[in-house]
mmCIF file of C-alpha atoms in Angstrom:
data_model
loop_
_atom_site.group_PDB
_atom_site.id
_atom_site.type_symbol
_atom_site.label_atom_id
_atom_site.label_comp_id
_atom_site.label_asym_id
_atom_site.label_seq_id
_atom_site.Cartn_x
_atom_site.Cartn_y
_atom_site.Cartn_z
ATOM 1 C CA MET I 1 215.351 105.420 189.414
ATOM 2 C CA GLU I 2 217.120 109.059 189.698
ATOM 3 C CA SER I 3 220.623 109.218 187.740
ATOM 4 C CA ASP I 4 223.892 110.500 189.464
ATOM 5 C CA TYR I 5 222.816 114.094 187.716
ATOM 6 C CA GLU I 6 219.366 113.900 188.666
ATOM 7 C CA ARG I 7 220.788 114.028 192.314
ATOM 8 C CA ILE I 8 223.551 116.546 191.566
ATOM 9 C CA GLU I 9 220.816 119.426 190.248
ATOM 10 C CA LYS I 10 218.933 118.786 193.536
ATOM 11 C CA ALA I 11 221.965 119.318 195.538
ATOM 12 C CA ILE I 12 223.251 122.525 193.626
ATOM 13 C CA LEU I 13 219.445 123.938 194.156
ATOM 14 C CA PHE I 14 219.766 123.530 197.742
ATOM 15 C CA LEU I 15 222.818 125.135 197.997
ATOM 16 C CA GLN I 16 221.481 127.964 196.100
ATOM 17 C CA ASP I 17 218.298 128.427 198.444
ATOM 18 C CA HIS I 18 220.736 128.111 201.216
ATOM 19 C CA VAL I 19 223.948 129.803 200.429
ATOM 20 C CA TYR I 20 223.786 132.071 203.596
ATOM 21 C CA ASP I 21 223.047 128.645 206.103
ATOM 22 C CA GLN I 22 226.245 127.002 204.745
ATOM 23 C CA PRO I 23 225.184 123.490 205.089
ATOM 24 C CA GLY I 24 227.355 120.527 205.616
ATOM 25 C CA LEU I 25 227.506 117.433 204.072
ATOM 26 C CA GLU I 26 224.886 115.827 206.296
ATOM 27 C CA GLU I 27 222.270 118.355 205.874
ATOM 28 C CA VAL I 28 222.727 118.011 202.208
ATOM 29 C CA ALA I 29 222.805 114.266 202.277
ATOM 30 C CA GLU I 30 219.652 114.110 204.152
ATOM 31 C CA TYR I 31 217.516 116.753 201.691
ATOM 32 C CA LEU I 32 218.871 113.848 199.063
ATOM 33 C CA HIS I 33 217.281 111.021 201.488
ATOM 34 C CA LEU I 34 221.044 109.366 201.167
ATOM 35 C CA SER I 35 223.465 108.762 203.996
ATOM 36 C CA PRO I 36 226.287 111.330 204.134
ATOM 37 C CA TYR I 37 228.690 107.911 202.922
ATOM 38 C CA HIS I 38 226.390 107.675 199.813
ATOM 39 C CA PHE I 39 225.983 111.271 198.938
ATOM 40 C CA GLN I 40 230.075 111.550 199.358
ATOM 41 C CA ARG I 41 230.295 108.327 197.013
ATOM 42 C CA LEU I 42 227.459 109.804 194.841
ATOM 43 C CA PHE I 43 230.357 112.974 194.111
ATOM 44 C CA LYS I 44 233.577 111.194 193.993
ATOM 45 C CA ARG I 45 231.412 108.877 191.237
ATOM 46 C CA TRP I 46 230.363 111.998 189.218
ATOM 47 C CA ALA I 47 232.876 114.695 189.330
ATOM 48 C CA GLY I 48 236.063 112.968 190.995
ATOM 49 C CA ILE I 49 236.420 114.809 193.923
ATOM 50 C CA THR I 50 234.955 115.599 197.300
ATOM 51 C CA PRO I 51 232.044 117.643 197.884
ATOM 52 C CA LYS I 52 233.741 120.151 200.477
ATOM 53 C CA ARG I 53 236.284 120.835 197.288
ATOM 54 C CA PHE I 54 233.514 120.716 194.667
ATOM 55 C CA LEU I 55 231.360 123.303 196.342
ATOM 56 C CA GLN I 56 234.030 126.235 196.872
ATOM 57 C CA PHE I 57 233.251 126.281 193.176
ATOM 58 C CA LEU I 58 229.643 127.798 193.779
ATOM 59 C CA THR I 59 230.874 130.707 194.982
ATOM 60 C CA LEU I 60 230.426 134.657 193.681
ATOM 61 C CA ASP I 61 234.083 134.896 194.733
ATOM 62 C CA TYR I 62 235.435 132.147 192.943
ATOM 63 C CA ALA I 63 233.778 133.170 189.472
ATOM 64 C CA LYS I 64 234.981 136.693 190.054
ATOM 65 C CA GLN I 65 238.192 135.261 190.466
ATOM 66 C CA LEU I 66 238.234 133.009 187.305
ATOM 67 C CA LEU I 67 236.865 136.213 185.335
ATOM 68 C CA GLY I 68 239.943 138.191 186.562
ATOM 69 C CA GLU I 69 242.665 135.765 185.980
ATOM 70 C CA ASN I 70 241.191 135.332 182.219
ATOM 71 C CA ARG I 71 240.877 138.796 181.257
ATOM 72 C CA ASN I 72 242.368 139.907 178.171
ATOM 73 C CA ASN I 73 243.174 135.972 177.296
ATOM 74 C CA LEU I 74 239.908 135.439 175.031
ATOM 75 C CA GLU I 75 241.023 138.099 172.402
ATOM 76 C CA THR I 76 244.619 136.427 171.963
ATOM 77 C CA ALA I 77 243.426 133.206 171.830
ATOM 78 C CA TYR I 78 241.024 134.036 169.400
ATOM 79 C CA ARG I 79 243.443 135.939 167.394
ATOM 80 C CA THR I 80 245.812 133.262 167.528
ATOM 81 C CA GLY I 81 244.002 130.175 167.115
ATOM 82 C CA LEU I 82 245.247 128.639 170.335
ATOM 83 C CA SER I 83 242.382 126.446 170.152
ATOM 84 C CA SER I 84 244.438 123.086 169.415
ATOM 85 C CA PRO I 85 244.697 119.394 170.805
ATOM 86 C CA SER I 86 247.843 120.457 172.686
ATOM 87 C CA ARG I 87 245.751 122.159 175.527
ATOM 88 C CA LEU I 88 245.002 119.912 178.159
ATOM 89 C CA HIS I 89 241.661 118.538 178.075
ATOM 90 C CA ASP I 90 240.603 120.291 175.017
ATOM 91 C CA LEU I 91 238.968 119.017 172.628
ATOM 92 C CA PHE I 92 239.750 119.905 169.351
ATOM 93 C CA VAL I 93 237.342 120.447 166.413
ATOM 94 C CA ALA I 94 237.166 121.537 163.088
ATOM 95 C CA PHE I 95 234.041 123.679 161.637
ATOM 96 C CA ASP I 96 232.538 124.090 157.946
ATOM 97 C CA ALA I 97 230.407 127.045 157.887
ATOM 98 C CA VAL I 98 227.201 126.238 155.384
ATOM 99 C CA THR I 99 227.343 128.159 152.174
ATOM 100 C CA PRO I 100 224.813 130.682 151.740
ATOM 101 C CA GLY I 101 223.272 128.974 148.767
ATOM 102 C CA GLU I 102 223.010 125.739 151.335
ATOM 103 C CA TYR I 103 221.815 128.291 154.118
ATOM 104 C CA LYS I 104 218.871 129.039 151.969
ATOM 105 C CA ALA I 105 218.485 125.660 151.061
ATOM 106 C CA LEU I 106 217.056 124.576 154.669
ATOM 107 C CA GLY I 107 218.481 121.416 154.681
ATOM 108 C CA SER I 108 217.311 120.072 151.075
ATOM 109 C CA GLY I 109 218.945 116.919 149.875
ATOM 110 C CA LEU I 110 220.634 116.345 153.753
ATOM 111 C CA GLU I 111 220.200 113.537 155.864
ATOM 112 C CA ILE I 112 220.594 114.258 159.556
ATOM 113 C CA LEU I 113 221.106 110.843 161.743
ATOM 114 C CA TYR I 114 220.117 111.888 165.150
ATOM 115 C CA GLY I 115 220.250 109.712 168.767
ATOM 116 C CA VAL I 116 219.819 110.256 172.404
ATOM 117 C CA HIS I 117 222.420 109.119 174.653
ATOM 118 C CA SER I 118 223.383 109.711 178.455
ATOM 119 C CA SER I 119 226.057 112.522 179.435
ATOM 120 C CA PRO I 120 227.437 113.177 183.030
ATOM 121 C CA PHE I 121 224.923 116.612 182.673
ATOM 122 C CA GLY I 122 221.825 114.508 181.474
ATOM 123 C CA SER I 123 220.566 112.965 178.591
ATOM 124 C CA CYS I 124 221.147 114.820 175.387
ATOM 125 C CA LEU I 125 220.363 114.823 171.611
ATOM 126 C CA VAL I 126 223.552 113.776 169.237
ATOM 127 C CA ALA I 127 222.713 115.071 165.468
ATOM 128 C CA LEU I 128 225.085 113.869 162.528
ATOM 129 C CA THR I 129 225.566 114.994 158.886
ATOM 130 C CA GLU I 130 228.001 113.415 156.282
ATOM 131 C CA ARG I 131 230.022 116.710 156.943
ATOM 132 C CA GLY I 132 230.308 116.483 160.933
ATOM 133 C CA LEU I 133 228.027 117.154 163.958
ATOM 134 C CA CYS I 134 225.270 119.579 163.452
ATOM 135 C CA ALA I 135 223.562 119.799 166.779
ATOM 136 C CA LEU I 136 224.098 118.655 170.287
ATOM 137 C CA SER I 137 221.382 119.223 172.711
ATOM 138 C CA PHE I 138 220.718 118.440 176.515
ATOM 139 C CA VAL I 139 217.306 117.015 176.992
ATOM 140 C CA ASP I 140 214.716 117.767 179.379
ATOM 141 C CA ALA I 141 212.714 115.534 181.686
ATOM 142 C CA ALA I 142 209.430 115.894 179.316
ATOM 143 C CA GLY I 143 212.008 114.021 176.446
ATOM 144 C CA PRO I 144 213.575 114.971 173.071
ATOM 145 C CA GLN I 145 210.859 116.114 171.532
ATOM 146 C CA ALA I 146 211.616 119.401 171.800
ATOM 147 C CA ALA I 147 215.194 119.285 170.475
ATOM 148 C CA LEU I 148 213.820 117.221 167.747
ATOM 149 C CA ASP I 149 211.518 120.357 167.071
ATOM 150 C CA SER I 150 214.363 122.702 167.300
ATOM 151 C CA LEU I 151 216.393 120.646 164.983
ATOM 152 C CA HIS I 152 213.856 120.496 162.743
ATOM 153 C CA ARG I 153 213.757 124.403 162.564
ATOM 154 C CA GLN I 154 217.169 124.552 161.908
ATOM 155 C CA TRP I 155 217.102 122.110 159.053
ATOM 156 C CA PRO I 156 213.191 121.918 157.973
ATOM 157 C CA LYS I 157 213.955 120.589 154.913
ATOM 158 C CA ALA I 158 216.813 117.508 155.763
ATOM 159 C CA VAL I 159 215.592 113.866 156.643
ATOM 160 C CA LEU I 160 216.088 113.206 159.704
ATOM 161 C CA LYS I 161 216.727 108.994 160.994
ATOM 162 C CA GLU I 162 216.858 108.198 164.303
ATOM 163 C CA SER I 163 220.465 105.793 164.330
ATOM 164 C CA PRO I 164 222.082 106.241 167.768
ATOM 165 C CA GLY I 165 224.448 103.407 166.731
ATOM 166 C CA ARG I 166 225.982 105.932 164.639
ATOM 167 C CA THR I 167 225.966 108.862 166.779
ATOM 168 C CA GLU I 168 227.244 107.185 170.007
ATOM 169 C CA TRP I 169 230.970 107.449 169.488
ATOM 170 C CA VAL I 170 230.108 111.598 169.765
ATOM 171 C CA ILE I 171 229.178 111.192 173.317
ATOM 172 C CA ARG I 172 232.492 108.994 174.239
ATOM 173 C CA ARG I 173 234.993 111.783 172.161
ATOM 174 C CA VAL I 174 233.293 114.697 173.846
ATOM 175 C CA PHE I 175 232.498 113.589 177.325
ATOM 176 C CA GLU I 176 235.000 110.889 177.763
ATOM 177 C CA PRO I 177 238.641 112.408 176.027
ATOM 178 C CA LEU I 178 241.059 111.336 178.408
ATOM 179 C CA GLN I 179 239.789 107.630 177.774
ATOM 180 C CA GLN I 180 239.968 108.295 174.025
ATOM 181 C CA ASP I 181 243.421 107.632 171.608
ATOM 182 C CA ASP I 182 241.836 109.547 168.765
ATOM 183 C CA ARG I 183 242.929 113.092 169.173
ATOM 184 C CA SER I 184 241.924 114.013 165.479
ATOM 185 C CA PRO I 185 239.341 116.817 165.074
ATOM 186 C CA ILE I 186 235.854 116.327 165.388
ATOM 187 C CA PRO I 187 233.947 117.852 162.321
ATOM 188 C CA LEU I 188 231.131 120.306 162.709
ATOM 189 C CA LEU I 189 228.737 121.617 160.104
ATOM 190 C CA LEU I 190 227.652 125.020 161.292
ATOM 191 C CA LYS I 191 224.226 126.842 160.280
ATOM 192 C CA GLY I 192 224.010 130.403 161.317
ATOM 193 C CA THR I 193 224.594 134.362 159.519
ATOM 194 C CA ASN I 194 228.457 135.301 159.594
ATOM 195 C CA PHE I 195 228.079 137.420 162.734
ATOM 196 C CA GLN I 196 226.718 134.347 164.799
ATOM 197 C CA ILE I 197 229.492 131.849 163.357
ATOM 198 C CA LYS I 198 232.159 134.775 164.028
ATOM 199 C CA VAL I 199 230.712 134.515 167.827
ATOM 200 C CA TRP I 200 230.801 130.740 167.836
ATOM 201 C CA GLU I 201 234.212 130.629 166.692
ATOM 202 C CA ALA I 202 235.286 132.652 169.404
ATOM 203 C CA LEU I 203 233.662 130.782 171.991
ATOM 204 C CA LEU I 204 235.801 127.555 170.554
ATOM 205 C CA SER I 205 238.939 130.178 171.893
ATOM 206 C CA ILE I 206 237.998 129.665 175.475
ATOM 207 C CA PRO I 207 239.782 126.960 177.126
ATOM 208 C CA MET I 208 238.349 124.202 179.774
ATOM 209 C CA GLY I 209 238.247 125.728 183.238
ATOM 210 C CA SER I 210 238.232 129.598 181.578
ATOM 211 C CA LEU I 211 235.611 132.032 181.848
ATOM 212 C CA THR I 212 234.498 135.012 179.905
ATOM 213 C CA SER I 213 231.549 137.776 179.861
ATOM 214 C CA TYR I 214 229.735 138.900 176.909
ATOM 215 C CA GLN I 215 231.843 142.188 176.897
ATOM 216 C CA GLU I 216 235.126 140.278 176.605
ATOM 217 C CA LEU I 217 233.575 137.900 173.900
ATOM 218 C CA ALA I 218 232.093 141.190 171.986
ATOM 219 C CA ARG I 219 235.881 143.031 172.360
ATOM 220 C CA ALA I 220 237.792 139.286 171.077
ATOM 221 C CA ILE I 221 235.353 139.525 167.664
ATOM 222 C CA GLY I 222 236.017 143.238 167.216
ATOM 223 C CA ASN I 223 232.849 144.787 168.214
ATOM 224 C CA PRO I 224 233.214 145.800 171.561
ATOM 225 C CA THR I 225 229.464 147.415 171.447
ATOM 226 C CA ALA I 226 227.926 144.226 170.235
ATOM 227 C CA SER I 227 227.901 142.359 173.625
ATOM 228 C CA ARG I 228 223.903 142.526 173.457
ATOM 229 C CA ALA I 229 223.850 140.425 169.711
ATOM 230 C CA VAL I 230 226.711 138.668 171.205
ATOM 231 C CA GLY I 231 224.436 137.415 173.955
ATOM 232 C CA SER I 232 221.897 136.299 171.206
ATOM 233 C CA ALA I 233 224.239 134.588 169.501
ATOM 234 C CA VAL I 234 225.858 132.845 172.724
ATOM 235 C CA GLY I 235 222.140 131.747 173.086
ATOM 236 C CA THR I 236 221.710 130.301 169.923
ATOM 237 C CA ASN I 237 224.406 127.946 169.381
ATOM 238 C CA PRO I 238 223.612 124.596 168.515
ATOM 239 C CA ILE I 239 226.473 122.353 169.753
ATOM 240 C CA ALA I 240 226.229 122.530 173.258
ATOM 241 C CA TYR I 241 229.089 122.081 175.601
ATOM 242 C CA LEU I 242 231.349 121.118 172.489
ATOM 243 C CA ILE I 243 231.018 125.055 171.629
ATOM 244 C CA PRO I 244 231.576 126.228 175.296
ATOM 245 C CA CYS I 245 228.630 128.700 175.848
ATOM 246 C CA HIS I 246 228.694 128.025 179.064
ATOM 247 C CA ARG I 247 231.840 129.309 179.744
ATOM 248 C CA VAL I 248 230.259 132.889 179.358
ATOM 249 C CA ILE I 249 229.145 134.571 182.245
ATOM 250 C CA ARG I 250 227.983 138.001 183.267
ATOM 251 C CA SER I 251 230.867 140.221 184.176
ATOM 252 C CA SER I 252 229.371 140.885 187.636
ATOM 253 C CA GLY I 253 230.523 136.902 188.277
ATOM 254 C CA ALA I 254 226.760 135.906 188.228
ATOM 255 C CA PHE I 255 226.429 132.499 186.152
ATOM 256 C CA GLY I 256 223.521 134.022 184.259
ATOM 257 C CA ASN I 257 221.207 132.339 181.945
ATOM 258 C CA TYR I 258 221.613 129.384 179.562
ATOM 259 C CA ARG I 259 219.580 127.415 177.132
ATOM 260 C CA TYR I 260 219.621 124.114 179.157
ATOM 261 C CA GLY I 261 218.965 126.037 182.380
ATOM 262 C CA THR I 262 220.863 128.070 184.958
ATOM 263 C CA VAL I 263 221.668 124.596 187.512
ATOM 264 C CA ARG I 264 222.663 122.813 184.432
ATOM 265 C CA LYS I 265 225.323 125.257 183.712
ATOM 266 C CA LYS I 266 226.573 125.832 186.994
ATOM 267 C CA ALA I 267 226.813 121.861 187.037
ATOM 268 C CA ILE I 268 229.038 121.572 183.948
ATOM 269 C CA LEU I 269 231.248 124.886 184.964
ATOM 270 C CA LEU I 270 232.034 122.710 188.432
ATOM 271 C CA TRP I 271 232.410 119.506 186.973
ATOM 272 C CA GLU I 272 234.931 120.981 184.259
ATOM 273 C CA GLN I 273 237.244 122.570 187.127
ATOM 274 C CA ALA I 274 236.746 119.371 189.415
ATOM 275 C CA GLN I 275 238.753 117.534 186.215
ATOM 276 C CA LEU I 276 240.905 119.945 186.586
ATOM 277 C CA GLN I 277 241.837 119.653 190.016
ATOM 278 C CA GLN I 278 242.187 116.371 189.627
ATOM 279 C CA ALA I 279 244.789 116.586 186.826
ATOM 280 C CA HIS I 280 247.295 118.804 189.036
#
């Protein structure tokens, strides 16, 4: 049986392919083999808003508008550390980067607990160390093996242990923040070069509902000519969603690539916009 997210993906793909036809609710519902009533219920259950309101976020003009509204804000946020638990819907994190010695040790002596869990955007693999979350990656239809292989490449000498009961709390904290009373920081353990860590830290300054471009991100970290290198660092972000690399798009307003697929990137951005719409 298809999950809500799998149907949402199909709807977004259909709308992408028929963007100039502007298909109505009935046409999209028919493509998904659902009645208009059940399609409406699906959207309300997944996003919390109606399809009509949801689909306005797909337009290039809307993405450009968000980019324009947030231009020049990222650098200020990065410099002053505005990522805090007081910001609406934001998840407060505290990160710890491995030392150069630990980086070279490749995870030797480290135990990593992992589990595969459901999320609003499909299954995801969560990996935890005693010092914090070290990986969160979305799993494709083929299963979690590719995500596990990536985790092993990142920490080749670590001991990996499947323990979904120990990792489940991460999913609740990350994807159900308004239902959680705990506002303590979510600890992250990051393994990367100094440049990568700097880019990932800047990503944490992008609030929910905001977008930035690769050029703006490069400018924020004080290296305005490094947009290509910034793009590469964004692509290697080990902690999806929580370090919000999905909030970086092209300066043209095009959504651009995403490690877990451009459709999932659109779905995440649209879902976030819907959550903010509900809050106002």
